[in-house]
Tab-separated table of C-alpha atoms and ligand atoms in Angstrom:
chain	number	residue	atom	x	y	z
Z	1	MET	CA	-25.927	38.603	-16.951
Z	2	SER	CA	-23.875	36.829	-14.207
Z	3	ALA	CA	-19.991	36.854	-14.249
Z	4	THR	CA	-18.070	34.081	-15.707
Z	5	PHE	CA	-14.597	31.961	-15.891
Z	6	GLN	CA	-13.416	29.877	-18.457
Z	7	LEU	CA	-13.154	26.253	-17.857
Z	8	ASP	CA	-11.115	24.297	-20.606
Z	9	GLY	CA	-12.212	27.026	-22.970
Z	10	GLU	CA	-15.878	26.723	-21.888
Z	11	ASP	CA	-17.704	30.011	-19.983
Z	12	ILE	CA	-19.130	28.812	-16.782
Z	13	PRO	CA	-21.101	31.637	-14.783
Z	14	PHE	CA	-20.788	31.817	-10.981
Z	15	THR	CA	-22.107	33.967	-8.111
Z	16	PRO	CA	-19.549	35.622	-6.022
Z	17	GLY	CA	-18.036	33.642	-3.174
Z	18	GLN	CA	-18.606	30.375	-5.397
Z	19	THR	CA	-15.692	27.748	-5.804
Z	20	ILE	CA	-14.537	27.027	-9.220
Z	21	MET	CA	-16.063	23.289	-8.041
Z	22	GLN	CA	-19.255	24.384	-6.963
Z	23	ALA	CA	-19.830	26.804	-10.460
Z	24	ALA	CA	-18.809	23.510	-12.103
Z	25	LYS	CA	-20.817	21.356	-10.559
Z	26	ALA	CA	-23.763	23.783	-11.100
Z	27	ALA	CA	-23.249	23.917	-14.983
Z	28	GLY	CA	-22.866	20.496	-15.258
Z	29	VAL	CA	-19.060	19.914	-15.611
Z	30	TYR	CA	-16.911	17.445	-14.064
Z	31	ILE	CA	-14.053	18.374	-12.132
Z	32	PRO	CA	-12.570	14.852	-10.428
Z	33	HIS	CA	-12.803	15.217	-6.511
Z	34	LEU	CA	-12.696	13.067	-3.545
Z	35	CYS	CA	-13.074	14.642	-0.366
Z	36	TRP	CA	-15.436	17.199	-1.486
Z	37	HIS	CA	-19.548	16.874	-0.997
Z	38	PRO	CA	-21.603	19.648	-2.025
Z	39	ASP	CA	-23.566	19.618	1.008
Z	40	PHE	CA	-20.377	20.262	3.440
Z	41	PRO	CA	-17.423	22.756	3.528
Z	42	ALA	CA	-14.227	21.685	1.321
Z	43	HIS	CA	-11.895	19.733	3.271
Z	44	GLY	CA	-9.203	19.707	0.787
Z	45	SER	CA	-7.171	17.035	1.050
Z	46	CYS	CA	-7.066	14.711	-1.787
Z	47	LYS	CA	-5.820	17.136	-4.614
Z	48	LEU	CA	-7.591	15.301	-7.002
Z	49	CYS	CA	-9.697	18.406	-8.026
Z	50	THR	CA	-6.278	20.034	-8.889
Z	51	VAL	CA	-6.528	22.210	-11.770
Z	52	LYS	CA	-4.428	24.961	-13.530
Z	53	LEU	CA	-5.188	28.598	-13.498
Z	54	ILE	CA	-3.409	30.217	-16.473
Z	55	ASP	CA	-2.153	33.618	-15.671
Z	56	ALA	CA	0.684	35.876	-16.770
Z	57	HIS	CA	3.596	34.214	-15.488
Z	58	GLY	CA	2.369	30.437	-17.461
Z	59	GLY	CA	-0.126	28.726	-14.751
Z	60	ARG	CA	-0.007	27.315	-11.303
Z	61	PHE	CA	-2.058	24.758	-9.823
Z	62	GLY	CA	-4.408	24.815	-7.163
Z	63	SER	CA	-7.559	22.845	-5.271
Z	64	SER	CA	-10.651	23.882	-7.001
Z	65	CYS	CA	-12.910	23.002	-4.470
Z	66	THR	CA	-11.282	25.930	-2.487
Z	67	MET	CA	-10.141	28.199	-4.823
Z	68	GLU	CA	-12.898	31.286	-5.505
Z	69	ALA	CA	-13.900	32.042	-9.088
Z	70	GLN	CA	-13.066	35.219	-10.139
Z	71	ALA	CA	-14.434	36.668	-13.402
Z	72	GLY	CA	-12.448	36.265	-16.460
Z	73	MET	CA	-10.402	33.408	-14.778
Z	74	SER	CA	-8.655	30.816	-17.280
Z	75	ILE	CA	-8.814	27.420	-15.925
Z	76	GLU	CA	-7.568	23.963	-17.197
Z	77	ASN	CA	-9.347	20.797	-15.865
Z	78	ARG	CA	-9.220	17.651	-18.002
Z	79	THR	CA	-5.823	17.928	-19.959
Z	80	ALA	CA	-3.450	15.424	-20.229
Z	81	GLU	CA	-1.165	17.082	-18.042
Z	82	LEU	CA	-3.578	17.230	-15.092
Z	83	ASP	CA	-5.392	13.478	-15.536
Z	84	ASP	CA	-1.787	12.205	-15.352
Z	85	LYS	CA	-0.946	13.768	-12.247
Z	86	ARG	CA	-4.801	12.680	-11.179
Z	87	ARG	CA	-4.201	9.163	-11.595
Z	88	THR	CA	-0.568	9.050	-9.968
Z	89	LEU	CA	-2.546	10.292	-6.857
Z	90	LEU	CA	-5.219	7.722	-7.234
Z	91	GLN	CA	-2.533	4.749	-7.592
Z	92	MET	CA	-0.985	5.983	-4.295
Z	93	PHE	CA	-4.736	5.914	-2.858
Z	94	PHE	CA	-5.028	2.151	-4.166
Z	95	VAL	CA	-1.811	0.991	-2.950
Z	96	GLU	CA	-2.047	2.502	0.787
Z	97	GLY	CA	-5.146	0.940	1.315
Z	98	ASN	CA	-6.447	-2.641	0.658
Z	99	HIS	CA	-8.878	-2.030	-2.148
Z	100	PHE	CA	-9.874	-5.425	-3.213
Z	101	CYS	CA	-12.659	-4.437	-5.511
Z	102	PRO	CA	-14.578	-7.976	-6.036
Z	103	SER	CA	-14.975	-8.406	-2.420
Z	104	CYS	CA	-16.019	-4.736	-1.690
Z	105	GLU	CA	-20.153	-4.305	-1.036
Z	106	LYS	CA	-19.261	-0.737	-2.264
Z	107	SER	CA	-17.692	-1.861	-6.125
Z	108	GLY	CA	-20.185	-0.170	-8.579
Z	109	ASN	CA	-21.319	2.852	-6.417
Z	110	CYS	CA	-17.555	3.659	-5.377
Z	111	VAL	CA	-16.513	7.252	-6.021
Z	112	LEU	CA	-13.106	6.170	-5.653
Z	113	GLN	CA	-13.092	3.218	-8.130
Z	114	ALA	CA	-15.748	5.402	-10.470
Z	115	THR	CA	-12.783	8.213	-10.551
Z	116	ALA	CA	-10.528	5.284	-11.464
Z	117	TYR	CA	-12.304	4.156	-14.353
Z	118	GLU	CA	-13.058	8.045	-15.818
Z	119	LEU	CA	-9.127	8.569	-15.563
Z	120	LYS	CA	-8.310	5.375	-16.967
Z	121	MET	CA	-6.024	3.858	-14.061
Z	122	MET	CA	-5.233	0.363	-15.497
Z	123	SER	CA	-2.713	-0.578	-12.726
Z	124	PRO	CA	-1.725	0.480	-9.190
Z	125	HIS	CA	1.822	0.825	-10.883
Z	126	PHE	CA	3.210	1.533	-7.100
Z	127	ASP	CA	4.590	-1.608	-4.960
Z	128	MET	CA	1.202	-2.506	-2.393
Z	129	PHE	CA	1.691	-1.540	0.537
Z	130	TYR	CA	-0.810	-3.974	2.098
Z	131	PRO	CA	-1.496	-2.224	5.592
Z	132	ASP	CA	-3.256	-4.004	8.620
Z	133	ARG	CA	-6.433	-2.079	9.208
Z	134	PRO	CA	-8.723	-4.053	11.261
Z	135	VAL	CA	-12.462	-4.325	10.979
Z	136	ASP	CA	-14.886	-2.997	13.455
Z	137	ALA	CA	-17.751	-5.199	13.014
Z	138	SER	CA	-19.108	-4.222	16.532
Z	139	HIS	CA	-22.256	-2.422	15.828
Z	140	PRO	CA	-25.570	-4.316	15.268
Z	141	ASP	CA	-26.273	-2.152	12.202
Z	142	VAL	CA	-23.027	-0.979	10.844
Z	143	LEU	CA	-20.010	-2.261	10.058
Z	144	LEU	CA	-16.420	-0.520	9.369
Z	145	ASP	CA	-14.062	-1.810	7.269
Z	146	PHE	CA	-10.844	0.816	7.136
Z	147	ASN	CA	-9.245	-1.550	4.544
Z	148	ARG	CA	-10.790	1.444	1.838
Z	149	CYS	CA	-10.558	4.540	4.192
Z	150	ILE	CA	-9.117	7.120	1.890
Z	151	MET	CA	-9.286	9.765	4.842
Z	152	CYS	CA	-11.640	12.250	2.996
Z	153	SER	CA	-13.131	13.446	6.551
Z	154	LEU	CA	-16.249	13.166	5.417
Z	155	CYS	CA	-17.359	11.190	8.228
Z	156	VAL	CA	-15.991	13.466	10.838
Z	157	THR	CA	-17.784	16.420	9.575
Z	158	ALA	CA	-20.824	14.672	9.014
Z	159	SER	CA	-20.882	13.581	12.697
Z	160	ARG	CA	-19.830	16.588	14.428
Z	161	ASP	CA	-21.857	19.095	12.372
Z	162	VAL	CA	-25.089	17.708	11.063
Z	163	ASP	CA	-25.467	14.792	13.596
Z	164	ARG	CA	-23.738	16.615	16.464
Z	165	LYS	CA	-22.333	13.260	17.742
Z	166	ASN	CA	-18.919	13.413	17.130
Z	167	VAL	CA	-18.273	10.042	16.304
Z	168	PHE	CA	-15.273	9.753	14.017
Z	169	ALA	CA	-11.911	11.951	14.438
Z	170	MET	CA	-8.854	11.503	12.495
Z	171	GLY	CA	-5.646	11.516	14.271
Z	172	GLY	CA	-1.976	9.729	13.986
Z	173	ARG	CA	0.863	10.576	11.665
Z	174	GLY	CA	2.241	9.137	8.389
Z	175	ILE	CA	0.946	6.990	5.981
Z	176	LEU	CA	0.367	4.180	7.975
Z	177	GLY	CA	-0.129	6.003	11.379
Z	178	ARG	CA	-2.758	8.055	10.185
Z	179	LYS	CA	-6.294	7.015	10.657
Z	180	ILE	CA	-9.840	7.406	11.514
Z	181	HIS	CA	-10.636	6.912	15.516
Z	182	ILE	CA	-13.749	5.917	17.068
Z	183	ASN	CA	-14.852	8.341	19.518
Z	184	SER	CA	-15.242	6.003	22.875
Z	185	GLU	CA	-13.362	4.980	25.131
Z	186	SER	CA	-12.859	1.101	23.942
Z	187	GLY	CA	-12.409	2.745	20.469
Z	188	ARG	CA	-15.369	0.573	19.234
Z	189	LEU	CA	-18.367	1.747	17.278
Z	190	ALA	CA	-20.827	-0.002	19.389
Z	191	ASP	CA	-19.706	1.925	22.417
Z	192	THR	CA	-20.806	5.155	20.826
Z	193	ASP	CA	-24.491	6.533	20.303
Z	194	PHE	CA	-23.870	6.116	15.969
Z	195	ALA	CA	-27.111	5.038	14.515
Z	196	VAL	CA	-27.610	3.894	10.915
Z	197	THR	CA	-29.838	6.707	10.521
Z	198	ASP	CA	-26.873	9.420	11.045
Z	199	ARG	CA	-25.841	11.378	8.187
Z	200	ALA	CA	-22.403	9.934	8.536
Z	201	ALA	CA	-23.697	6.132	8.255
Z	202	ASN	CA	-24.654	7.406	4.703
Z	203	ILE	CA	-21.556	10.005	3.497
Z	204	CYS	CA	-18.874	7.502	3.047
Z	205	PRO	CA	-17.571	7.554	-0.870
Z	206	VAL	CA	-15.777	4.336	-0.813
Z	207	GLY	CA	-16.964	1.181	1.151
Z	208	VAL	CA	-15.828	1.852	4.667
Z	209	ILE	CA	-19.296	2.715	6.599
Z	210	LEU	CA	-21.599	0.055	5.369
Z	211	THR	CA	-25.082	-0.765	6.468
Z	212	LYS	CA	-24.847	-4.385	7.472
Z	213	ARG	CA	-27.576	-7.058	5.551
Z	214	LYS	CA	-27.749	-4.724	2.916
Z	215	GLY	CA	-24.541	-5.328	0.936
Z	216	PHE	CA	-24.382	-6.465	-2.978
Z	217	ALA	CA	-28.117	-5.625	-3.260
Z	218	VAL	CA	-27.939	-4.377	-6.773
Z	219	PRO	CA	-27.061	-6.713	-9.498
Z	220	ILE	CA	-24.055	-6.042	-11.342
Z	221	GLY	CA	-24.733	-4.082	-14.578
Z	222	GLU	CA	-27.032	-1.837	-12.981
Z	223	ARG	CA	-25.009	-0.190	-10.338
Z	224	ARG	CA	-24.279	3.415	-10.264
Z	225	TYR	CA	-21.342	3.791	-12.153
Z	226	ASP	CA	-21.968	0.405	-14.316
Z	227	LYS	CA	-24.592	2.681	-16.058
Z	228	ALA	CA	-22.581	5.716	-16.647
Z	229	PRO	CA	-19.221	7.351	-16.019
Z	230	ILE	CA	-19.188	9.504	-13.023
Z	231	SER	CA	-18.365	12.411	-15.284
Z	232	GLU	CA	-21.834	12.391	-17.045
Z	233	GLN	CA	-23.532	12.227	-13.423
Z	234	VAL	CA	-22.336	15.655	-12.372
Z	235	LYS	CA	-26.114	16.938	-11.893
Z	236	GLU	CA	-27.132	13.686	-10.183
Z	237	PRO	CA	-27.731	14.192	-6.409
Z	238	THR	CA	-24.616	12.981	-4.727
Z	239	ALA	CA	-25.105	10.579	-1.680
G	1	MET	CA	-0.299	1.712	-18.656
G	2	ASN	CA	1.953	4.446	-19.166
G	3	ALA	CA	3.901	1.939	-21.294
G	4	PRO	CA	4.863	2.647	-24.982
G	5	MET	CA	3.766	0.206	-27.810
G	6	ASN	CA	6.884	-1.988	-28.066
G	7	ALA	CA	5.841	-3.903	-30.782
G	8	ALA	CA	5.243	-3.330	-34.432
G	9	PRO	CA	2.038	-5.026	-35.809
G	10	VAL	CA	2.704	-8.123	-37.388
G	11	ALA	CA	-0.234	-9.516	-40.222
G	12	THR	CA	1.133	-12.023	-41.976
G	13	LYS	CA	3.035	-14.434	-40.039
G	14	LYS	CA	0.931	-15.911	-37.224
G	15	LEU	CA	1.303	-14.388	-33.479
G	16	LYS	CA	3.010	-16.736	-30.872
G	17	VAL	CA	0.844	-16.667	-27.703
G	18	ALA	CA	1.507	-18.218	-24.245
G	19	THR	CA	-0.782	-17.904	-21.555
G	20	THR	CA	-0.656	-19.314	-17.427
G	21	SER	CA	-2.339	-18.962	-14.076
G	22	LEU	CA	-0.188	-17.728	-11.419
G	23	ALA	CA	-1.848	-17.344	-7.958
G	24	GLY	CA	-5.060	-17.323	-9.528
G	25	CYS	CA	-8.654	-19.457	-10.025
G	26	PHE	CA	-8.205	-19.968	-13.613
G	27	GLY	CA	-11.471	-17.347	-14.116
G	28	CYS	CA	-9.809	-15.243	-16.099
G	29	HIS	CA	-8.979	-18.417	-18.272
G	30	MET	CA	-12.535	-19.206	-18.158
G	31	SER	CA	-13.474	-15.460	-19.301
G	32	PHE	CA	-10.941	-15.891	-22.264
G	33	LEU	CA	-13.190	-19.270	-22.864
G	34	ASP	CA	-15.930	-17.090	-23.140
G	35	ILE	CA	-14.745	-15.296	-26.376
G	36	ASP	CA	-16.788	-18.106	-27.847
G	37	GLU	CA	-16.741	-19.071	-31.160
G	38	ARG	CA	-14.407	-15.655	-31.810
G	39	ILE	CA	-11.522	-18.097	-30.851
G	40	LEU	CA	-11.758	-19.570	-34.107
G	41	LYS	CA	-11.060	-16.493	-35.979
G	42	LEU	CA	-8.465	-15.793	-33.126
G	43	LEU	CA	-6.952	-19.106	-33.924
G	44	GLU	CA	-6.334	-17.767	-37.799
G	45	LEU	CA	-4.193	-15.177	-36.472
G	46	VAL	CA	-2.569	-16.303	-33.489
G	47	GLU	CA	-0.630	-20.001	-32.312
G	48	PHE	CA	-0.857	-20.715	-28.584
G	49	ASP	CA	2.622	-21.590	-27.131
G	50	ARG	CA	2.720	-22.741	-23.424
G	51	SER	CA	-0.949	-22.565	-22.275
G	52	PRO	CA	-3.026	-24.602	-20.481
G	53	ILE	CA	-4.775	-25.101	-23.876
G	54	THR	CA	-1.602	-26.790	-25.061
G	55	ASP	CA	-0.294	-28.189	-22.194
G	56	ILE	CA	3.135	-27.122	-23.357
G	57	LYS	CA	4.943	-26.922	-20.119
G	58	HIS	CA	7.618	-24.396	-21.087
G	59	CYS	CA	6.983	-21.257	-23.584
G	60	GLY	CA	9.508	-20.469	-26.176
G	61	PRO	CA	9.868	-17.058	-28.080
G	62	CYS	CA	6.608	-15.558	-27.959
G	63	ASP	CA	4.770	-12.258	-29.168
G	64	LEU	CA	2.372	-11.869	-26.573
G	65	GLY	CA	2.129	-13.485	-23.042
G	66	LEU	CA	-1.121	-13.136	-20.736
G	67	ILE	CA	-0.570	-13.581	-17.069
G	68	GLU	CA	-3.413	-14.501	-14.738
G	69	GLY	CA	-2.882	-14.680	-11.054
G	70	GLY	CA	-0.563	-12.691	-8.647
G	71	LEU	CA	2.772	-14.156	-6.937
G	72	CYS	CA	2.274	-16.381	-3.881
G	73	ASN	CA	5.243	-19.053	-4.352
G	74	ALA	CA	8.495	-19.171	-5.804
G	75	GLU	CA	7.274	-21.412	-8.779
G	76	ASN	CA	5.166	-18.261	-9.758
G	77	VAL	CA	7.894	-16.006	-9.826
G	78	HIS	CA	10.271	-18.637	-12.085
G	79	VAL	CA	7.090	-19.222	-14.069
G	80	LEU	CA	6.539	-15.317	-14.714
G	81	ARG	CA	10.131	-14.809	-15.069
G	82	GLU	CA	9.885	-17.265	-17.740
G	83	PHE	CA	7.510	-15.544	-19.714
G	84	ARG	CA	9.024	-12.295	-19.314
G	85	SER	CA	12.088	-13.271	-20.705
G	86	HIS	CA	10.335	-15.253	-23.753
G	87	CYS	CA	7.160	-12.850	-24.405
G	88	LYS	CA	7.762	-9.618	-26.533
G	89	ILE	CA	4.595	-8.319	-24.785
G	90	LEU	CA	3.554	-9.240	-21.240
G	91	VAL	CA	0.022	-8.660	-20.238
G	92	ALA	CA	-1.342	-8.677	-16.666
G	93	VAL	CA	-4.894	-10.012	-17.020
G	94	GLY	CA	-7.186	-9.681	-14.030
G	95	ALA	CA	-7.593	-8.372	-10.632
G	96	CYS	CA	-5.055	-11.029	-8.956
G	97	ALA	CA	-2.220	-10.150	-11.473
G	98	ILE	CA	-2.665	-6.582	-11.152
G	99	ASN	CA	-2.797	-5.783	-7.522
G	100	GLY	CA	-2.829	-9.294	-5.568
G	101	GLY	CA	-6.680	-10.193	-5.544
G	102	LEU	CA	-8.280	-12.224	-3.365
G	103	PRO	CA	-4.996	-14.419	-2.467
G	104	ALA	CA	-3.689	-10.950	-1.212
G	105	GLN	CA	-6.240	-10.830	1.907
G	106	ARG	CA	-3.796	-13.005	3.726
G	107	ASN	CA	-1.003	-10.441	3.610
G	108	HIS	CA	-1.550	-8.688	7.095
G	109	LEU	CA	-1.238	-12.169	8.578
G	110	ASP	CA	1.700	-14.061	9.483
G	111	LEU	CA	2.320	-16.926	7.062
G	112	ARG	CA	3.204	-19.337	9.711
G	113	ASP	CA	0.290	-18.658	11.687
G	114	ILE	CA	-1.991	-19.290	8.847
G	115	LEU	CA	-0.267	-22.592	7.947
G	116	GLU	CA	-0.469	-23.835	11.572
G	117	GLU	CA	-4.263	-22.692	11.815
G	118	VAL	CA	-4.875	-24.318	8.441
G	119	TYR	CA	-2.651	-27.622	9.013
G	120	GLN	CA	-2.668	-28.090	12.884
G	121	THR	CA	-5.364	-25.993	14.298
G	122	GLU	CA	-8.179	-27.071	12.028
G	123	ALA	CA	-9.868	-30.530	11.858
G	124	GLY	CA	-8.809	-32.102	8.561
G	125	VAL	CA	-7.065	-34.296	6.236
G	126	SER	CA	-3.419	-33.147	6.623
G	127	HIS	CA	-3.358	-35.447	10.147
G	128	GLY	CA	-1.607	-32.541	11.827
G	129	HIS	CA	1.548	-31.507	9.985
G	130	ILE	CA	2.122	-28.700	7.609
G	131	PRO	CA	2.944	-29.948	4.078
G	132	ASN	CA	6.874	-30.052	3.229
G	133	ASP	CA	7.338	-32.074	0.280
G	134	PRO	CA	10.052	-31.023	-1.463
G	135	GLU	CA	7.690	-31.441	-4.733
G	136	LEU	CA	5.406	-28.323	-3.463
G	137	PRO	CA	7.176	-24.891	-4.068
G	138	LEU	CA	7.550	-22.771	-1.181
G	139	PRO	CA	5.214	-20.048	-0.293
G	140	LEU	CA	6.473	-16.430	-0.377
G	141	ASN	CA	5.935	-14.269	2.911
G	142	LYS	CA	3.322	-11.896	0.883
G	143	VAL	CA	1.423	-12.174	-2.239
G	144	HIS	CA	2.404	-9.609	-4.758
G	145	PRO	CA	0.956	-8.315	-7.974
G	146	ILE	CA	3.322	-9.286	-11.234
G	147	HIS	CA	4.424	-5.888	-11.885
G	148	GLU	CA	6.747	-5.640	-8.564
G	149	VAL	CA	8.728	-8.657	-9.973
G	150	VAL	CA	8.852	-7.908	-13.887
G	151	LYS	CA	8.045	-5.073	-16.412
G	152	VAL	CA	4.274	-5.351	-17.304
G	153	ASP	CA	3.517	-3.805	-20.693
G	154	TYR	CA	-0.332	-3.717	-20.489
G	155	PHE	CA	-2.818	-4.269	-17.358
G	156	LEU	CA	-6.116	-5.781	-18.266
G	157	PRO	CA	-8.798	-5.257	-14.782
G	158	GLY	CA	-11.435	-7.208	-13.660
G	159	CYS	CA	-12.529	-10.284	-11.782
G	160	PRO	CA	-12.453	-11.598	-14.189
G	161	PRO	CA	-12.025	-9.255	-17.389
G	162	PRO	CA	-15.280	-9.858	-19.450
G	163	ALA	CA	-14.859	-11.687	-22.591
G	164	ASP	CA	-15.385	-8.565	-24.693
G	165	ALA	CA	-12.668	-6.752	-22.998
G	166	ILE	CA	-10.051	-10.000	-23.849
G	167	TRP	CA	-11.265	-9.810	-27.181
G	168	LYS	CA	-11.048	-6.168	-27.307
G	169	LEU	CA	-7.147	-5.980	-25.642
G	170	LEU	CA	-6.528	-9.123	-28.587
G	171	THR	CA	-7.817	-7.625	-31.487
G	172	ASP	CA	-6.420	-4.002	-30.398
G	173	LEU	CA	-2.730	-5.826	-30.139
G	174	LEU	CA	-3.397	-7.567	-33.277
G	175	ALA	CA	-4.200	-4.583	-35.099
G	176	GLY	CA	-0.597	-3.053	-33.805
G	177	ARG	CA	-3.035	-0.048	-31.821
G	178	THR	CA	-2.442	0.479	-28.021
G	179	PRO	CA	-5.646	-1.452	-26.340
G	180	THR	CA	-7.745	0.673	-24.721
G	181	LEU	CA	-11.044	-0.190	-22.838
G	182	GLY	CA	-14.123	2.156	-22.822
G	183	HIS	CA	-16.915	2.816	-20.459
G	184	GLY	CA	-18.653	-0.739	-19.407
G	185	LEU	CA	-15.364	-3.244	-20.533
G	186	MET	CA	-13.081	-1.217	-17.712
G	187	HIS	CA	-14.063	-3.110	-14.397
G	188	TYR	CA	-12.098	-3.774	-11.288
G	189	ASP	CA	-14.659	-6.257	-10.009
S	301	LIG	S1	-13.882	1.239	-1.426
S	301	LIG	FE1	-14.006	1.152	-3.772
S	301	LIG	S2	-11.882	1.097	-4.607
S	301	LIG	FE2	-11.973	0.480	-2.543
S	301	LIG	S3	-12.503	-1.676	-2.715
S	301	LIG	FE3	-14.365	-1.019	-2.219
S	301	LIG	S4	-15.051	-0.421	-4.558
S	301	LIG	FE4	-12.987	-0.778	-4.730
S	302	LIG	S1	-14.440	6.264	6.405
S	302	LIG	FE1	-14.800	6.917	4.572
S	302	LIG	S2	-15.929	9.082	5.002
S	302	LIG	FE2	-14.657	8.414	6.785
S	302	LIG	S3	-12.569	9.470	6.118
S	302	LIG	FE3	-12.366	6.978	5.459
S	302	LIG	S4	-12.973	7.388	3.480
S	302	LIG	FE4	-14.165	9.369	4.369
S	303	LIG	S1	-12.135	17.309	-3.688
S	303	LIG	FE1	-10.455	19.170	-3.888
S	303	LIG	S2	-8.630	18.353	-2.355
S	303	LIG	FE2	-10.441	16.997	-2.574
C-alpha cells in the first residue's frame, strides 16, 4: 500500500520524490499547467499549476510542479478560487503576446488555447500589448513565430539537455524585453545546427516552433483539443 | 466573463436587439444567419433595431446589442459608444471584437508606413495619393478590442463563433440565464 495525499478530496498515491503534478498525472487527474512537461525537470515559471496546501494555519499557495508530495497532505486544485487566479494568469499571457488563433498553425493543438478553454477564458480582460516580435523564417525547415512565445523555456531545456546543441537561450528583462534568443552570431536560426528532427523542434506547447510546409494539416473538428478538453486527456502522451 | 447579469429576464414583451459590424468582415453576421430556420423562432421573441438586417441607421433603446469587429477608425468608436449607451446588455461577438483579431495584425507597423505602402508604393487604383476625403473616417493608430473603450457584459469567442454558439448565447439571455458555452462551442478560431 503506497502513501497517499488528498487532491480535491480524492486519494492520490505517490512514490517518494514525486511532485504533486507527477503523482496527479499518473493518477489521471488534471492540474492546469503550461511550462511543465513530463519528460523534463520542472521550470516552475508559469504558475498555472498553483495549488493550495491546506494546513493548520489555513492554506498556502505553491506550484504543484515543484512541490514534493507527502503523505497526508490535503491539496486544493480545481476550486473557484484557484481557477479564477489561473484565468487571470492566462489573460496576462494572452495580452502580452500576439495570439491570433484563427491564423495560427497550432490552433486546436495548442496547450495555451486548450487551457484557456478549460478555464473558460472568454476575453483577454486587460488592455492588449501588441508587442513587436519579429518572425524568424530563415531556417529551411522550421519557422519561429515569437509572437506566441510564453517563455516556458522547454525549447531551451530540450535543445541543451537532449539535443546537446544549446540553440535557444532566454534573456533580457521586463515583460517586453525578456525573450528567447537564438545562439548564433547573426541571431538567426538558419545559422545554427538546429534540425527539424531535434527534440526542441517538437516541444513547443504553443505555435512558435513550427515545421514548415505542414501547417493546418488536420481539419477543424479533428484536432487534438477539438475532440476532448485538455482535462480529459491527462493519460494521453504529451507531444 | 466576470460580469454580473444586469437585466432581469423578460418574457412577455419582445426584446429589442441591435447588431453591427465595426472592424470586422461580416463573418460573424453570416454565422448568425447560419442559425437557419431558428431565426423564425427568434423573431417571435425579439425585434431588430439597428442592424444590417433592418438597415436602421441609429439604434434606439435596446435590450441587447451584438458587436462584431474591433475598432480601427473613429467612426467605429462612435458607433460602439452609441450601442453602449442604448443597450442594456452588450456582447462582444467574435475574435476581432474581443482581441482586435486579424485587423490588429497591423498594430506593430506604423500607420503612415502602411498607408504609403498601400497607396503610393504599390501599383493600384489610387493614382499615388492617400485618400483624404472628409467623408472617410480617420483610421486609429492601432486597432483595439471593444472592451478597451466601453464596458462589455459578455464575450462570445470564435472566428466566427459557430451558429450554435450564437444560438446558445441568445437562448440563454432570453431565458434570463448567464450564457455559457461548453466544449465544442468554445473556440478562438
Ligand atoms: S499559440 Fe495557441 S493561443 Fe497563441 S495564437 Fe496559436 S493557437 Fe492561439
Ligand atoms: S519558443 Fe515555445 S518552447 Fe520555447 S520558450 Fe517559447 S513557448 Fe516555450
Ligand atoms: S507548470 Fe508549474 S509553474 Fe508552470
